[in-house]
PDB file of N, CA and C in Angstrom:
ATOM      1  N   MET A   1       0.838  -1.175   0.000  1.00  0.00           N
ATOM      2  CA  MET A   1       0.000   0.000   0.000  1.00  0.00           C
ATOM      3  C   MET A   1       0.884   1.240   0.000  1.00  0.00           C
ATOM      4  N   THR A   2       0.648   2.143  -0.882  1.00  0.00           N
ATOM      5  CA  THR A   2       1.415   3.374  -0.958  1.00  0.00           C
ATOM      6  C   THR A   2       0.568   4.524  -0.449  1.00  0.00           C
ATOM      7  N   THR A   3       1.232   5.412   0.291  1.00  0.00           N
ATOM      8  CA  THR A   3       0.505   6.544   0.872  1.00  0.00           C
ATOM      9  C   THR A   3       0.685   7.802   0.054  1.00  0.00           C
ATOM     10  N   GLY A   4       1.560   7.772  -0.918  1.00  0.00           N
ATOM     11  CA  GLY A   4       1.794   8.943  -1.737  1.00  0.00           C
ATOM     12  C   GLY A   4       2.758   9.937  -1.098  1.00  0.00           C
ATOM     13  N   LYS A   5       3.325   9.589   0.060  1.00  0.00           N
ATOM     14  CA  LYS A   5       4.274  10.475   0.734  1.00  0.00           C
ATOM     15  C   LYS A   5       5.688  10.097   0.338  1.00  0.00           C
ATOM     16  N   LYS A   6       6.501  11.107   0.164  1.00  0.00           N
ATOM     17  CA  LYS A   6       7.903  10.869  -0.160  1.00  0.00           C
ATOM     18  C   LYS A   6       8.724  10.910   1.118  1.00  0.00           C
ATOM     19  N   VAL A   7       9.727  10.083   1.160  1.00  0.00           N
ATOM     20  CA  VAL A   7      10.655  10.075   2.280  1.00  0.00           C
ATOM     21  C   VAL A   7      11.874  10.893   1.871  1.00  0.00           C
ATOM     22  N   ILE A   8      12.170  11.899   2.676  1.00  0.00           N
ATOM     23  CA  ILE A   8      13.327  12.741   2.402  1.00  0.00           C
ATOM     24  C   ILE A   8      14.372  12.452   3.465  1.00  0.00           C
ATOM     25  N   ARG A   9      15.555  12.140   3.026  1.00  0.00           N
ATOM     26  CA  ARG A   9      16.645  11.846   3.955  1.00  0.00           C
ATOM     27  C   ARG A   9      17.617  13.019   3.954  1.00  0.00           C
ATOM     28  N   LEU A  10      17.927  13.495   5.138  1.00  0.00           N
ATOM     29  CA  LEU A  10      18.852  14.601   5.290  1.00  0.00           C
ATOM     30  C   LEU A  10      20.091  14.134   6.027  1.00  0.00           C
ATOM     31  N   THR A  11      21.209  14.620   5.608  1.00  0.00           N
ATOM     32  CA  THR A  11      22.436  14.334   6.331  1.00  0.00           C
ATOM     33  C   THR A  11      22.992  15.650   6.850  1.00  0.00           C
ATOM     34  N   ALA A  12      23.397  15.621   8.089  1.00  0.00           N
ATOM     35  CA  ALA A  12      23.960  16.828   8.702  1.00  0.00           C
ATOM     36  C   ALA A  12      25.465  16.670   8.812  1.00  0.00           C
ATOM     37  N   ARG A  13      26.149  17.719   8.511  1.00  0.00           N
ATOM     38  CA  ARG A  13      27.599  17.720   8.646  1.00  0.00           C
ATOM     39  C   ARG A  13      27.986  18.741   9.691  1.00  0.00           C
ATOM     40  N   ALA A  14      28.992  18.419  10.439  1.00  0.00           N
ATOM     41  CA  ALA A  14      29.497  19.372  11.432  1.00  0.00           C
ATOM     42  C   ALA A  14      30.132  20.544  10.698  1.00  0.00           C
ATOM     43  N   ALA A  15      29.900  21.722  11.221  1.00  0.00           N
ATOM     44  CA  ALA A  15      30.491  22.913  10.618  1.00  0.00           C
ATOM     45  C   ALA A  15      32.009  22.849  10.753  1.00  0.00           C
ATOM     46  N   HIS A  16      32.681  23.277   9.738  1.00  0.00           N
ATOM     47  CA  HIS A  16      34.145  23.266   9.766  1.00  0.00           C
ATOM     48  C   HIS A  16      34.630  24.318  10.760  1.00  0.00           C
ATOM     49  N   LYS A  17      35.385  23.880  11.713  1.00  0.00           N
ATOM     50  CA  LYS A  17      35.908  24.787  12.730  1.00  0.00           C
ATOM     51  C   LYS A  17      37.227  25.363  12.238  1.00  0.00           C
ATOM     52  N   GLN A  18      37.236  26.654  12.053  1.00  0.00           N
ATOM     53  CA  GLN A  18      38.480  27.302  11.649  1.00  0.00           C
ATOM     54  C   GLN A  18      39.131  27.850  12.900  1.00  0.00           C
ATOM     55  N   GLU A  19      40.250  27.277  13.251  1.00  0.00           N
ATOM     56  CA  GLU A  19      40.944  27.669  14.474  1.00  0.00           C
ATOM     57  C   GLU A  19      41.947  28.760  14.159  1.00  0.00           C
ATOM     58  N   LYS A  20      41.868  29.833  14.923  1.00  0.00           N
ATOM     59  CA  LYS A  20      42.809  30.938  14.766  1.00  0.00           C
ATOM     60  C   LYS A  20      43.843  30.843  15.875  1.00  0.00           C
ATOM     61  N   SER A  21      44.994  31.394  15.627  1.00  0.00           N
ATOM     62  CA  SER A  21      46.060  31.363  16.617  1.00  0.00           C
ATOM     63  C   SER A  21      46.115  32.692  17.359  1.00  0.00           C
ATOM     64  N   LEU A  22      46.228  32.631  18.694  1.00  0.00           N
ATOM     65  CA  LEU A  22      46.380  33.825  19.519  1.00  0.00           C
ATOM     66  C   LEU A  22      47.808  33.818  20.048  1.00  0.00           C
ATOM     67  N   ASN A  23      48.658  34.643  19.458  1.00  0.00           N
ATOM     68  CA  ASN A  23      50.070  34.689  19.837  1.00  0.00           C
ATOM     69  C   ASN A  23      50.267  35.627  21.014  1.00  0.00           C
ATOM     70  N   ILE A  24      50.909  35.117  22.055  1.00  0.00           N
ATOM     71  CA  ILE A  24      51.202  35.931  23.236  1.00  0.00           C
ATOM     72  C   ILE A  24      52.699  35.845  23.514  1.00  0.00           C
ATOM     73  N   GLY A  25      53.221  36.825  24.216  1.00  0.00           N
ATOM     74  CA  GLY A  25      54.656  36.854  24.491  1.00  0.00           C
ATOM     75  C   GLY A  25      55.016  36.399  25.890  1.00  0.00           C
ATOM     76  N   THR A  26      54.054  35.883  26.614  1.00  0.00           N
ATOM     77  CA  THR A  26      54.273  35.426  27.985  1.00  0.00           C
ATOM     78  C   THR A  26      53.958  33.934  28.066  1.00  0.00           C
ATOM     79  N   PRO A  27      54.376  33.255  29.139  1.00  0.00           N
ATOM     80  CA  PRO A  27      54.112  31.808  29.245  1.00  0.00           C
ATOM     81  C   PRO A  27      52.635  31.458  29.382  1.00  0.00           C
ATOM     82  N   PHE A  28      51.813  32.394  29.876  1.00  0.00           N
ATOM     83  CA  PHE A  28      50.381  32.126  29.998  1.00  0.00           C
ATOM     84  C   PHE A  28      49.607  33.431  29.885  1.00  0.00           C
ATOM     85  N   ILE A  29      48.290  33.284  29.677  1.00  0.00           N
ATOM     86  CA  ILE A  29      47.387  34.430  29.648  1.00  0.00           C
ATOM     87  C   ILE A  29      46.103  34.000  30.351  1.00  0.00           C
ATOM     88  N   LYS A  30      45.509  34.904  31.100  1.00  0.00           N
ATOM     89  CA  LYS A  30      44.258  34.586  31.781  1.00  0.00           C
ATOM     90  C   LYS A  30      43.121  34.611  30.762  1.00  0.00           C
ATOM     91  N   LEU A  31      42.110  33.780  31.022  1.00  0.00           N
ATOM     92  CA  LEU A  31      41.003  33.626  30.090  1.00  0.00           C
ATOM     93  C   LEU A  31      40.348  34.960  29.761  1.00  0.00           C
ATOM     94  N   GLU A  32      40.072  35.775  30.764  1.00  0.00           N
ATOM     95  CA  GLU A  32      39.374  37.033  30.470  1.00  0.00           C
ATOM     96  C   GLU A  32      40.238  37.945  29.601  1.00  0.00           C
ATOM     97  N   SER A  33      41.548  37.933  29.797  1.00  0.00           N
ATOM     98  CA  SER A  33      42.440  38.729  28.952  1.00  0.00           C
ATOM     99  C   SER A  33      42.502  38.159  27.534  1.00  0.00           C
ATOM    100  N   ALA A  34      42.454  36.845  27.431  1.00  0.00           N
ATOM    101  CA  ALA A  34      42.486  36.204  26.117  1.00  0.00           C
ATOM    102  C   ALA A  34      41.238  36.559  25.314  1.00  0.00           C
ATOM    103  N   LEU A  35      40.096  36.616  25.975  1.00  0.00           N
ATOM    104  CA  LEU A  35      38.860  36.979  25.282  1.00  0.00           C
ATOM    105  C   LEU A  35      38.937  38.399  24.747  1.00  0.00           C
ATOM    106  N   LYS A  36      39.521  39.295  25.541  1.00  0.00           N
ATOM    107  CA  LYS A  36      39.675  40.682  25.085  1.00  0.00           C
ATOM    108  C   LYS A  36      40.681  40.764  23.937  1.00  0.00           C
ATOM    109  N   LEU A  37      41.827  40.100  24.083  1.00  0.00           N
ATOM    110  CA  LEU A  37      42.874  40.144  23.067  1.00  0.00           C
ATOM    111  C   LEU A  37      42.391  39.556  21.738  1.00  0.00           C
ATOM    112  N   ALA A  38      41.566  38.528  21.815  1.00  0.00           N
ATOM    113  CA  ALA A  38      41.045  37.885  20.608  1.00  0.00           C
ATOM    114  C   ALA A  38      39.923  38.693  19.965  1.00  0.00           C
ATOM    115  N   GLY A  39      39.434  39.710  20.664  1.00  0.00           N
ATOM    116  CA  GLY A  39      38.357  40.528  20.120  1.00  0.00           C
ATOM    117  C   GLY A  39      36.973  39.950  20.347  1.00  0.00           C
ATOM    118  N   LEU A  40      36.877  38.931  21.208  1.00  0.00           N
ATOM    119  CA  LEU A  40      35.585  38.331  21.502  1.00  0.00           C
ATOM    120  C   LEU A  40      34.814  39.121  22.558  1.00  0.00           C
ATOM    121  N   ALA A  41      35.531  39.877  23.385  1.00  0.00           N
ATOM    122  CA  ALA A  41      34.923  40.726  24.413  1.00  0.00           C
ATOM    123  C   ALA A  41      35.458  42.139  24.220  1.00  0.00           C
ATOM    124  N   GLN A  42      34.571  43.116  24.406  1.00  0.00           N
ATOM    125  CA  GLN A  42      34.966  44.506  24.207  1.00  0.00           C
ATOM    126  C   GLN A  42      35.698  45.076  25.415  1.00  0.00           C
ATOM    127  N   THR A  43      35.307  44.649  26.609  1.00  0.00           N
ATOM    128  CA  THR A  43      35.897  45.155  27.845  1.00  0.00           C
ATOM    129  C   THR A  43      36.111  44.001  28.811  1.00  0.00           C
ATOM    130  N   GLY A  44      36.805  44.299  29.914  1.00  0.00           N
ATOM    131  CA  GLY A  44      36.981  43.289  30.948  1.00  0.00           C
ATOM    132  C   GLY A  44      35.645  42.881  31.565  1.00  0.00           C
ATOM    133  N   GLY A  45      34.753  43.848  31.744  1.00  0.00           N
ATOM    134  CA  GLY A  45      33.424  43.548  32.288  1.00  0.00           C
ATOM    135  C   GLY A  45      32.619  42.658  31.366  1.00  0.00           C
ATOM    136  N   HIS A  46      32.751  42.898  30.066  1.00  0.00           N
ATOM    137  CA  HIS A  46      32.064  42.066  29.086  1.00  0.00           C
ATOM    138  C   HIS A  46      32.611  40.641  29.132  1.00  0.00           C
ATOM    139  N   ALA A  47      33.928  40.506  29.228  1.00  0.00           N
ATOM    140  CA  ALA A  47      34.558  39.184  29.321  1.00  0.00           C
ATOM    141  C   ALA A  47      34.090  38.461  30.580  1.00  0.00           C
ATOM    142  N   LYS A  48      34.006  39.187  31.685  1.00  0.00           N
ATOM    143  CA  LYS A  48      33.560  38.605  32.950  1.00  0.00           C
ATOM    144  C   LYS A  48      32.143  38.042  32.817  1.00  0.00           C
ATOM    145  N   MET A  49      31.261  38.798  32.188  1.00  0.00           N
ATOM    146  CA  MET A  49      29.876  38.344  32.017  1.00  0.00           C
ATOM    147  C   MET A  49      29.799  37.121  31.105  1.00  0.00           C
ATOM    148  N   MET A  50      30.601  37.124  30.046  1.00  0.00           N
ATOM    149  CA  MET A  50      30.606  35.980  29.136  1.00  0.00           C
ATOM    150  C   MET A  50      31.021  34.712  29.873  1.00  0.00           C
ATOM    151  N   ILE A  51      32.040  34.834  30.706  1.00  0.00           N
ATOM    152  CA  ILE A  51      32.540  33.675  31.453  1.00  0.00           C
ATOM    153  C   ILE A  51      31.520  33.233  32.484  1.00  0.00           C
ATOM    154  N   GLN A  52      30.944  34.169  33.224  1.00  0.00           N
ATOM    155  CA  GLN A  52      29.947  33.829  34.241  1.00  0.00           C
ATOM    156  C   GLN A  52      28.700  33.190  33.632  1.00  0.00           C
ATOM    157  N   ASN A  53      28.365  33.569  32.400  1.00  0.00           N
ATOM    158  CA  ASN A  53      27.195  33.008  31.725  1.00  0.00           C
ATOM    159  C   ASN A  53      27.479  31.670  31.055  1.00  0.00           C
ATOM    160  N   GLY A  54      28.711  31.188  31.174  1.00  0.00           N
ATOM    161  CA  GLY A  54      29.072  29.886  30.610  1.00  0.00           C
ATOM    162  C   GLY A  54      29.244  29.895  29.104  1.00  0.00           C
ATOM    163  N   GLU A  55      29.532  31.060  28.527  1.00  0.00           N
ATOM    164  CA  GLU A  55      29.682  31.162  27.084  1.00  0.00           C
ATOM    165  C   GLU A  55      31.067  30.738  26.606  1.00  0.00           C
ATOM    166  N   ALA A  56      32.057  30.723  27.495  1.00  0.00           N
ATOM    167  CA  ALA A  56      33.433  30.413  27.107  1.00  0.00           C
ATOM    168  C   ALA A  56      33.766  28.954  27.423  1.00  0.00           C
ATOM    169  N   LYS A  57      34.428  28.321  26.483  1.00  0.00           N
ATOM    170  CA  LYS A  57      34.908  26.954  26.675  1.00  0.00           C
ATOM    171  C   LYS A  57      36.419  26.953  26.559  1.00  0.00           C
ATOM    172  N   VAL A  58      37.065  26.178  27.434  1.00  0.00           N
ATOM    173  CA  VAL A  58      38.510  25.998  27.390  1.00  0.00           C
ATOM    174  C   VAL A  58      38.774  24.513  27.177  1.00  0.00           C
ATOM    175  N   ASN A  59      39.493  24.209  26.132  1.00  0.00           N
ATOM    176  CA  ASN A  59      39.797  22.812  25.777  1.00  0.00           C
ATOM    177  C   ASN A  59      38.531  21.950  25.727  1.00  0.00           C
ATOM    178  N   GLY A  60      37.453  22.539  25.196  1.00  0.00           N
ATOM    179  CA  GLY A  60      36.211  21.797  24.990  1.00  0.00           C
ATOM    180  C   GLY A  60      35.253  21.765  26.158  1.00  0.00           C
ATOM    181  N   GLU A  61      35.622  22.325  27.299  1.00  0.00           N
ATOM    182  CA  GLU A  61      34.746  22.305  28.480  1.00  0.00           C
ATOM    183  C   GLU A  61      34.408  23.726  28.903  1.00  0.00           C
ATOM    184  N   VAL A  62      33.160  23.927  29.331  1.00  0.00           N
ATOM    185  CA  VAL A  62      32.739  25.244  29.805  1.00  0.00           C
ATOM    186  C   VAL A  62      33.595  25.625  31.008  1.00  0.00           C
ATOM    187  N   CYS A  63      34.074  26.848  31.022  1.00  0.00           N
ATOM    188  CA  CYS A  63      34.938  27.326  32.101  1.00  0.00           C
ATOM    189  C   CYS A  63      34.317  28.566  32.729  1.00  0.00           C
ATOM    190  N   TYR A  64      34.190  28.552  34.042  1.00  0.00           N
ATOM    191  CA  TYR A  64      33.614  29.671  34.784  1.00  0.00           C
ATOM    192  C   TYR A  64      34.678  30.457  35.541  1.00  0.00           C
ATOM    193  N   GLN A  65      35.954  30.167  35.312  1.00  0.00           N
ATOM    194  CA  GLN A  65      37.047  30.829  36.027  1.00  0.00           C
ATOM    195  C   GLN A  65      37.627  31.946  35.169  1.00  0.00           C
ATOM    196  N   ARG A  66      37.451  33.184  35.601  1.00  0.00           N
ATOM    197  CA  ARG A  66      38.004  34.321  34.858  1.00  0.00           C
ATOM    198  C   ARG A  66      39.518  34.252  34.799  1.00  0.00           C
ATOM    199  N   GLY A  67      40.121  33.819  35.884  1.00  0.00           N
ATOM    200  CA  GLY A  67      41.575  33.787  35.979  1.00  0.00           C
ATOM    201  C   GLY A  67      42.204  32.506  35.478  1.00  0.00           C
ATOM    202  N   LYS A  68      41.437  31.665  34.791  1.00  0.00           N
ATOM    203  CA  LYS A  68      41.970  30.406  34.256  1.00  0.00           C
ATOM    204  C   LYS A  68      43.164  30.713  33.368  1.00  0.00           C
ATOM    205  N   LYS A  69      44.293  30.084  33.656  1.00  0.00           N
ATOM    206  CA  LYS A  69      45.513  30.344  32.899  1.00  0.00           C
ATOM    207  C   LYS A  69      45.574  29.453  31.667  1.00  0.00           C
ATOM    208  N   LEU A  70      45.701  30.093  30.531  1.00  0.00           N
ATOM    209  CA  LEU A  70      45.825  29.388  29.263  1.00  0.00           C
ATOM    210  C   LEU A  70      47.291  29.388  28.862  1.00  0.00           C
ATOM    211  N   ARG A  71      47.792  28.229  28.511  1.00  0.00           N
ATOM    212  CA  ARG A  71      49.191  28.074  28.157  1.00  0.00           C
ATOM    213  C   ARG A  71      49.321  27.606  26.708  1.00  0.00           C
ATOM    214  N   ASN A  72      50.538  27.502  26.250  1.00  0.00           N
ATOM    215  CA  ASN A  72      50.806  27.083  24.883  1.00  0.00           C
ATOM    216  C   ASN A  72      50.038  25.808  24.537  1.00  0.00           C
ATOM    217  N   GLY A  73      49.281  25.865  23.448  1.00  0.00           N
ATOM    218  CA  GLY A  73      48.532  24.692  22.990  1.00  0.00           C
ATOM    219  C   GLY A  73      47.110  24.613  23.495  1.00  0.00           C
ATOM    220  N   ASP A  74      46.752  25.389  24.518  1.00  0.00           N
ATOM    221  CA  ASP A  74      45.374  25.390  25.009  1.00  0.00           C
ATOM    222  C   ASP A  74      44.475  26.049  23.968  1.00  0.00           C
ATOM    223  N   GLY A  75      43.239  25.611  23.927  1.00  0.00           N
ATOM    224  CA  GLY A  75      42.276  26.185  23.006  1.00  0.00           C
ATOM    225  C   GLY A  75      41.090  26.739  23.768  1.00  0.00           C
ATOM    226  N   PHE A  76      40.487  27.795  23.240  1.00  0.00           N
ATOM    227  CA  PHE A  76      39.283  28.352  23.856  1.00  0.00           C
ATOM    228  C   PHE A  76      38.349  28.831  22.758  1.00  0.00           C
ATOM    229  N   CYS A  77      37.068  28.875  23.083  1.00  0.00           N
ATOM    230  CA  CYS A  77      36.104  29.321  22.096  1.00  0.00           C
ATOM    231  C   CYS A  77      34.910  29.981  22.764  1.00  0.00           C
ATOM    232  N   VAL A  78      34.263  30.819  21.985  1.00  0.00           N
ATOM    233  CA  VAL A  78      32.982  31.415  22.331  1.00  0.00           C
ATOM    234  C   VAL A  78      32.146  31.305  21.070  1.00  0.00           C
ATOM    235  N   GLY A  79      31.037  30.598  21.165  1.00  0.00           N
ATOM    236  CA  GLY A  79      30.217  30.386  19.973  1.00  0.00           C
ATOM    237  C   GLY A  79      30.982  29.599  18.939  1.00  0.00           C
ATOM    238  N   SER A  80      31.082  30.138  17.741  1.00  0.00           N
ATOM    239  CA  SER A  80      31.783  29.439  16.662  1.00  0.00           C
ATOM    240  C   SER A  80      33.193  29.969  16.440  1.00  0.00           C
ATOM    241  N   GLU A  81      33.660  30.831  17.323  1.00  0.00           N
ATOM    242  CA  GLU A  81      35.016  31.388  17.218  1.00  0.00           C
ATOM    243  C   GLU A  81      35.983  30.551  18.054  1.00  0.00           C
ATOM    244  N   TYR A  82      36.957  29.912  17.409  1.00  0.00           N
ATOM    245  CA  TYR A  82      37.923  29.043  18.077  1.00  0.00           C
ATOM    246  C   TYR A  82      39.324  29.643  17.993  1.00  0.00           C
ATOM    247  N   PHE A  83      40.022  29.603  19.109  1.00  0.00           N
ATOM    248  CA  PHE A  83      41.389  30.128  19.161  1.00  0.00           C
ATOM    249  C   PHE A  83      42.300  29.126  19.848  1.00  0.00           C
ATOM    250  N   SER A  84      43.542  29.085  19.388  1.00  0.00           N
ATOM    251  CA  SER A  84      44.565  28.266  20.001  1.00  0.00           C
ATOM    252  C   SER A  84      45.652  29.206  20.511  1.00  0.00           C
ATOM    253  N   VAL A  85      46.101  28.996  21.743  1.00  0.00           N
ATOM    254  CA  VAL A  85      47.108  29.866  22.341  1.00  0.00           C
ATOM    255  C   VAL A  85      48.492  29.428  21.877  1.00  0.00           C
ATOM    256  N   ALA A  86      49.262  30.388  21.387  1.00  0.00           N
ATOM    257  CA  ALA A  86      50.651  30.142  20.985  1.00  0.00           C
ATOM    258  C   ALA A  86      51.529  31.013  21.879  1.00  0.00           C
ATOM    259  N   ALA A  87      52.158  30.366  22.856  1.00  0.00           N
ATOM    260  CA  ALA A  87      52.984  31.069  23.830  1.00  0.00           C
ATOM    261  C   ALA A  87      54.402  30.517  23.770  1.00  0.00           C
ATOM    262  N   PRO A  88      55.364  31.324  24.176  1.00  0.00           N
ATOM    263  CA  PRO A  88      56.738  30.806  24.206  1.00  0.00           C
ATOM    264  C   PRO A  88      56.858  29.697  25.249  1.00  0.00           C
ATOM    265  N   VAL A  89      57.591  28.682  24.911  1.00  0.00           N
ATOM    266  CA  VAL A  89      57.790  27.556  25.839  1.00  0.00           C
ATOM    267  C   VAL A  89      59.027  27.843  26.672  1.00  0.00           C
ATOM    268  N   THR A  90      58.869  27.804  27.992  1.00  0.00           N
ATOM    269  CA  THR A  90      60.009  28.038  28.883  1.00  0.00           C
ATOM    270  C   THR A  90      60.364  26.746  29.591  1.00  0.00           C
ATOM    271  N   THR A  91      61.651  26.558  29.828  1.00  0.00           N
ATOM    272  CA  THR A  91      62.099  25.381  30.557  1.00  0.00           C
ATOM    273  C   THR A  91      62.560  25.753  31.962  1.00  0.00           C
ATOM    274  N   ASP A  92      62.698  27.049  32.216  1.00  0.00           N
ATOM    275  CA  ASP A  92      63.117  27.521  33.517  1.00  0.00           C
ATOM    276  C   ASP A  92      61.880  27.833  34.364  1.00  0.00           C
ATOM    277  N   PRO A  93      61.582  27.025  35.410  1.00  0.00           N
ATOM    278  CA  PRO A  93      60.375  27.252  36.206  1.00  0.00           C
ATOM    279  C   PRO A  93      60.366  28.581  36.938  1.00  0.00           C
ATOM    280  N   LYS A  94      61.525  29.194  37.150  1.00  0.00           N
ATOM    281  CA  LYS A  94      61.583  30.479  37.849  1.00  0.00           C
ATOM    282  C   LYS A  94      61.046  31.616  36.984  1.00  0.00           C
ATOM    283  N   ARG A  95      61.118  31.446  35.663  1.00  0.00           N
ATOM    284  CA  ARG A  95      60.639  32.486  34.749  1.00  0.00           C
ATOM    285  C   ARG A  95      59.129  32.495  34.641  1.00  0.00           C
ATOM    286  N   GLU A  96      58.491  31.378  34.916  1.00  0.00           N
ATOM    287  CA  GLU A  96      57.041  31.280  34.797  1.00  0.00           C
ATOM    288  C   GLU A  96      56.411  31.657  36.134  1.00  0.00           C
ATOM    289  N   THR A  97      55.964  32.865  36.243  1.00  0.00           N
ATOM    290  CA  THR A  97      55.379  33.361  37.487  1.00  0.00           C
ATOM    291  C   THR A  97      53.925  32.957  37.550  1.00  0.00           C
ATOM    292  N   GLU A  98      53.548  32.304  38.611  1.00  0.00           N
ATOM    293  CA  GLU A  98      52.158  31.870  38.775  1.00  0.00           C
ATOM    294  C   GLU A  98      51.368  32.978  39.393  1.00  0.00           C
TER     295      GLU A  98
END
């Protein structure tokens, strides 16, 4: 028995994530500063609200810590904007101030 209805099959593809590099000259950068430097937040207050609202992800997980330290190779995103941190690698622990 035919009902006269057509079956339409749709396939969804994940959007291509274009990762941008955020170059910094220090061993780490705090998340709220990274959001400002990347142009995702206009001010420190705006960055704070974005983080508190759970809009920022660090390495794929929602992060609520404004002072979260991002180091070389860490990734962060807000919405569809993805960034990878490129920081100088230090081997001297005294140079990396926590």
